[in-house]
PDB file of C-alpha atoms in Angstrom:
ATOM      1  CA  UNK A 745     -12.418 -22.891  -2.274  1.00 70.00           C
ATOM      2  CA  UNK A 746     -14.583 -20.266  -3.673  1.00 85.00           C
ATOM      3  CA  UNK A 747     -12.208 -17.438  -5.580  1.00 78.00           C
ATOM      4  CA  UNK A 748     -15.120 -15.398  -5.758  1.00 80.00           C
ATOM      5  CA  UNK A 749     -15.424 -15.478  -1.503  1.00 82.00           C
ATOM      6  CA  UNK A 750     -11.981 -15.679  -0.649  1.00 90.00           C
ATOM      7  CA  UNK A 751     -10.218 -13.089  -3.436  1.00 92.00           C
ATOM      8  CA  UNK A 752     -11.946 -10.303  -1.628  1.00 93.00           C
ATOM      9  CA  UNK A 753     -10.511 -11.022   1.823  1.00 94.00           C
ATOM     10  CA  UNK A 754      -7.298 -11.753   0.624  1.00 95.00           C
ATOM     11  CA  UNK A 755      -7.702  -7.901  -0.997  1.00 95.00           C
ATOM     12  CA  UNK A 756      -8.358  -6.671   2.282  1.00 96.00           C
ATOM     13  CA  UNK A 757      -5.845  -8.560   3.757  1.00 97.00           C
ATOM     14  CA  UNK A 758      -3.331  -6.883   1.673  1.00 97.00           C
ATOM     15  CA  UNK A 759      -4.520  -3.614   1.938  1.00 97.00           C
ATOM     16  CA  UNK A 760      -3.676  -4.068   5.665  1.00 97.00           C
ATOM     17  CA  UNK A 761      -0.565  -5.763   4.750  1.00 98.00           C
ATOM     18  CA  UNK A 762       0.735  -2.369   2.856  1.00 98.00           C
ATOM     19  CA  UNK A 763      -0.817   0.418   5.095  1.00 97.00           C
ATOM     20  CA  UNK A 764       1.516  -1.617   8.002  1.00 97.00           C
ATOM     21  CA  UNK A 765       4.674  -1.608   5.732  1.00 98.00           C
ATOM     22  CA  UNK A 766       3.809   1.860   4.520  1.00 97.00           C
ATOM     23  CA  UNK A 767       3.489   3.272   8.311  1.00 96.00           C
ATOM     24  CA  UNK A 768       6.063   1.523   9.550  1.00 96.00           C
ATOM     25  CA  UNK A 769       8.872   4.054   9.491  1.00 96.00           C
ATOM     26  CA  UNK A 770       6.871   6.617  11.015  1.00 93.00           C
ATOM     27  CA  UNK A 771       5.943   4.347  14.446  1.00 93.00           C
ATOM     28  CA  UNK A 772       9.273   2.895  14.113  1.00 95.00           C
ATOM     29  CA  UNK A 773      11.681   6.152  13.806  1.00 94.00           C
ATOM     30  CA  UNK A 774      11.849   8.219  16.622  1.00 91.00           C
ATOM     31  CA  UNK A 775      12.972  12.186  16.572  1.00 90.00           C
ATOM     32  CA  UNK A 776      13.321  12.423  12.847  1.00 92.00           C
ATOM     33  CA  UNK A 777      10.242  14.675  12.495  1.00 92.00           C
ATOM     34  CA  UNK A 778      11.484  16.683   9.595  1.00 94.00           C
ATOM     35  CA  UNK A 779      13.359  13.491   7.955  1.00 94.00           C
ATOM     36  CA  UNK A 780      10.343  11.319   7.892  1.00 95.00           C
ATOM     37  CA  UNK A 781       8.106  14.446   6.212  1.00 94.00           C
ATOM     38  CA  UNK A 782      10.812  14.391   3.514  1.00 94.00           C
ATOM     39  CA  UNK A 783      10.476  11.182   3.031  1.00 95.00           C
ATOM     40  CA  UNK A 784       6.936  10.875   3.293  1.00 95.00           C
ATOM     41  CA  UNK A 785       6.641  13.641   1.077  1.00 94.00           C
ATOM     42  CA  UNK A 786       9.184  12.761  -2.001  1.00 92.00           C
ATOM     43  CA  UNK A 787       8.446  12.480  -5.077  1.00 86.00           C
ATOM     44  CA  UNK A 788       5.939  14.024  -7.484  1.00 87.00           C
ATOM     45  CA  UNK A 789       2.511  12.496  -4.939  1.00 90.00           C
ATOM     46  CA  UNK A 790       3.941  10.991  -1.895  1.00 92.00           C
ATOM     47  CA  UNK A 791       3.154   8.326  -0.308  1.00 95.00           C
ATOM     48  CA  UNK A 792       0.195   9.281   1.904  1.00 93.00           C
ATOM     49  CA  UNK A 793      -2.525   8.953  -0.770  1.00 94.00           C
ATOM     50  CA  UNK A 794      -1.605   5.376  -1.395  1.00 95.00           C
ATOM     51  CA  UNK A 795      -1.774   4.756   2.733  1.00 96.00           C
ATOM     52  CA  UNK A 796      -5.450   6.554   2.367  1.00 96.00           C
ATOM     53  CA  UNK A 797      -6.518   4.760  -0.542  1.00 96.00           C
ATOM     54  CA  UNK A 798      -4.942   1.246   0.935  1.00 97.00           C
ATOM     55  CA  UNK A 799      -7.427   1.506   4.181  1.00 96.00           C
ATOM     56  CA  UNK A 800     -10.452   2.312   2.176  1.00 96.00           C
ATOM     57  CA  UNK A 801      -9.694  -0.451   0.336  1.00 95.00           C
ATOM     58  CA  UNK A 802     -10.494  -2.621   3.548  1.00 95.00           C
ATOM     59  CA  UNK A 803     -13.984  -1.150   3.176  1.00 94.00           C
ATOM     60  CA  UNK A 804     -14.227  -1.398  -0.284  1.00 94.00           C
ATOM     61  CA  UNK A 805     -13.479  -4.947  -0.628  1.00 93.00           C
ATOM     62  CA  UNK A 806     -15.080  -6.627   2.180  1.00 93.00           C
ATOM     63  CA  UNK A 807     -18.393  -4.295   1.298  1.00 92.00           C
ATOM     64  CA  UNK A 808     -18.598  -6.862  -2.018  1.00 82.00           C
ATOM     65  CA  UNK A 809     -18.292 -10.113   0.004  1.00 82.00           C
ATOM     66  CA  UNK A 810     -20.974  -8.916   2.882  1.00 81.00           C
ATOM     67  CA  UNK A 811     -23.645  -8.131   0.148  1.00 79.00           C
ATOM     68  CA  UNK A 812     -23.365  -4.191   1.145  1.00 82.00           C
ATOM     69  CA  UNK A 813     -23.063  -3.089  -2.504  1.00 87.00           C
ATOM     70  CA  UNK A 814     -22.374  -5.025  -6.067  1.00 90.00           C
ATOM     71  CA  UNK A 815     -19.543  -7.686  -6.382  1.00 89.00           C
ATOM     72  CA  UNK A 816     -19.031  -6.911 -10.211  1.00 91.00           C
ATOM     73  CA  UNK A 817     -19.313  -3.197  -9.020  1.00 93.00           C
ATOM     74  CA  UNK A 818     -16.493  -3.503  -6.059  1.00 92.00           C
ATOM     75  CA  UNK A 819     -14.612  -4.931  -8.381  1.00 93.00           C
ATOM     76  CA  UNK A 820     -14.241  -2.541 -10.978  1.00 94.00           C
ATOM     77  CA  UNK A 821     -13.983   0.141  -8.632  1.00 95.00           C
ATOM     78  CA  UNK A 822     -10.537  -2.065  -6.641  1.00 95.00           C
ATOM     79  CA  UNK A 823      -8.986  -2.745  -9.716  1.00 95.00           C
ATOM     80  CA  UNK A 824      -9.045   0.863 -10.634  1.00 97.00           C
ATOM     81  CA  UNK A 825      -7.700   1.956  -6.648  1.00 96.00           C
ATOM     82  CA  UNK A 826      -5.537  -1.282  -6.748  1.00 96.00           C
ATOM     83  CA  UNK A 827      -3.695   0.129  -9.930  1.00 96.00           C
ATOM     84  CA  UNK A 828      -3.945   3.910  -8.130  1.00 96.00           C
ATOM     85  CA  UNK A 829      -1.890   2.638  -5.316  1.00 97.00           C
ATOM     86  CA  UNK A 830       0.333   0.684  -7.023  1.00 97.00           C
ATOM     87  CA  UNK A 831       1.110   3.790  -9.689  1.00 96.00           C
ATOM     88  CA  UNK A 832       1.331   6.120  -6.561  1.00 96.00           C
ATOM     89  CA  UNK A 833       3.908   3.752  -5.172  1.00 97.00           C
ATOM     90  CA  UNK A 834       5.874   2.740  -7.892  1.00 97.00           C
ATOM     91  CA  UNK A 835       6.110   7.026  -8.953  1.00 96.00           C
ATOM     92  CA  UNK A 836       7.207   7.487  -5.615  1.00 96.00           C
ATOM     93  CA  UNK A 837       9.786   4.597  -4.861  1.00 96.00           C
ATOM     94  CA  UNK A 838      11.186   5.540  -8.197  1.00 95.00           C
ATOM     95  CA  UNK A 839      11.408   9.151  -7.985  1.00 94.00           C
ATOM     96  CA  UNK A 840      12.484   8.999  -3.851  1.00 94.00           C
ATOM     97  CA  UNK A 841      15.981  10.503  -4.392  1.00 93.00           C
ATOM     98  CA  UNK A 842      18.837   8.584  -2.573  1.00 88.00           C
ATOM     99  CA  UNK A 843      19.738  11.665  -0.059  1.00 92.00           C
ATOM    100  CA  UNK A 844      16.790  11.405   1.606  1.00 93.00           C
ATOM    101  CA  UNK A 845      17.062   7.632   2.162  1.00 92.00           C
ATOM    102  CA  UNK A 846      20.386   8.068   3.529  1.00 92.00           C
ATOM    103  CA  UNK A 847      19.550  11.051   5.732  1.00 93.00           C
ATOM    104  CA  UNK A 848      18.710   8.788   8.139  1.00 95.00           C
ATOM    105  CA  UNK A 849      20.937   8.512  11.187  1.00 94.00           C
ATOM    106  CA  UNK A 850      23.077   4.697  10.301  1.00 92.00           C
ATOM    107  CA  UNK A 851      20.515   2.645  12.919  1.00 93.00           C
ATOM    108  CA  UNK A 852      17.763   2.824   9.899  1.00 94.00           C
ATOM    109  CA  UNK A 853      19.791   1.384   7.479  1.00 92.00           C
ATOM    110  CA  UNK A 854      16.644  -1.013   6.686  1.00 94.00           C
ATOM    111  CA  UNK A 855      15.040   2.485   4.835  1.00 95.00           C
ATOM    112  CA  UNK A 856      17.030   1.125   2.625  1.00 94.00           C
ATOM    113  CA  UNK A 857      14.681  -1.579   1.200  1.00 96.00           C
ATOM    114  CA  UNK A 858      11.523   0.116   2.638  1.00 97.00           C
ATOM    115  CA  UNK A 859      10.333   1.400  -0.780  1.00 97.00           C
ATOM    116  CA  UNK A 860      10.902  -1.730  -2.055  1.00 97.00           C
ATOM    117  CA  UNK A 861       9.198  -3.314   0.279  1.00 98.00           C
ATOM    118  CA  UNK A 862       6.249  -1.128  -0.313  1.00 98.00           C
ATOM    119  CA  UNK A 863       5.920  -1.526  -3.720  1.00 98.00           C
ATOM    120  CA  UNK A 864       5.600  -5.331  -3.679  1.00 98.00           C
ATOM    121  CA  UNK A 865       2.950  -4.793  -0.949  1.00 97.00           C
ATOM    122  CA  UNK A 866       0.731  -2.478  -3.400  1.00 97.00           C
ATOM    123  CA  UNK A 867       1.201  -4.837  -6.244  1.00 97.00           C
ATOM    124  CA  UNK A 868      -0.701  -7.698  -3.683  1.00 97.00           C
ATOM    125  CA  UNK A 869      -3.666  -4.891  -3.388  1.00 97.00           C
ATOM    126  CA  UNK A 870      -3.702  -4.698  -7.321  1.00 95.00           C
ATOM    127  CA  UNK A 871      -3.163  -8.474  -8.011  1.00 96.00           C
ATOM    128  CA  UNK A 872      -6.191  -9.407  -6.084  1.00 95.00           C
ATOM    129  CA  UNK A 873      -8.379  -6.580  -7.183  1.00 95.00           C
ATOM    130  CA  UNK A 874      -7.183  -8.182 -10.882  1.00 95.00           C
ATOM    131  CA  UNK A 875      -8.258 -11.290  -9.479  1.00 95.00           C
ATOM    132  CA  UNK A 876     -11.522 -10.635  -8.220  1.00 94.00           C
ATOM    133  CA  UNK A 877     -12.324  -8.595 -11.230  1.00 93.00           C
ATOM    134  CA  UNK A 878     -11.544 -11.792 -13.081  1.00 94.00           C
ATOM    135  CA  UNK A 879     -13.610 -14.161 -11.256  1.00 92.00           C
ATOM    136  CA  UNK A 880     -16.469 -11.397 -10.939  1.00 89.00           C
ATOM    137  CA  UNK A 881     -16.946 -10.889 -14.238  1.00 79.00           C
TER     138      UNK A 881
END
């Protein structure tokens, strides 16, 4: 196994991985409009940069492994979005204050661990960006 092949995809991979846990209260709660902008919206940045930052990641890794642009290059630039996304996460599971979480009507009890969730999934994106910039360099 090449880490220098397969690091990249499993970047990508994981940048897919969090942009699904990330989005997944808003396509699984229905008629909480206002709830699920509050939530989105807590803390001092949100959560909807990291979401933006975790689908260009897609691009951005898998543009080193096609030959689109420089390995060492894409590499530098994950590991500094990697570490973006997981320091936008980690301000905003932190800082999410507790009312909000349990605003929710009692059937989305699971918000619960939802930040939580999230935050391991952004530490995967940073991990392999680590990784890669390892191997890379």
């Amino acid at each position: 196994m090449e880490p220098d092949r397969t690091l990249p995809y499993l970047g990508a991979v994981a940048s897919l991985v969090f942009t699904v846990v990330a989005a997944a209260p808003y396509v699984l709660i229905t008629g909480q409009t206002e709830l699920l902008g509050a939530y989105y919206g807590a803390g001092p940045f949100g959560l909807t940069g990291g979401i933006f930052l975790a689908i260009l990641g897609v691009v951005i890794f898998l543009s080193g492994v096609r030959g689109q642009a420089d390995p060492t290059l894409v590499a530098g630039i994950m590991l500094a979005v990697g570490l973006a996304i997981f320091g936008l996460t980690a301000a905003w599971t932190l800082l999410l204050p507790s009312g909000v979480i349990y605003s929710f009507p009692p059937q989305y009890d699971w918000l619960e661990f939802h930040p939580w969730a999230t935050l391991v999934a952004s530490g995967l994106i940073g991990g392999a960006a680590a990784g890669y910039a390892f191997v890379v360099n």
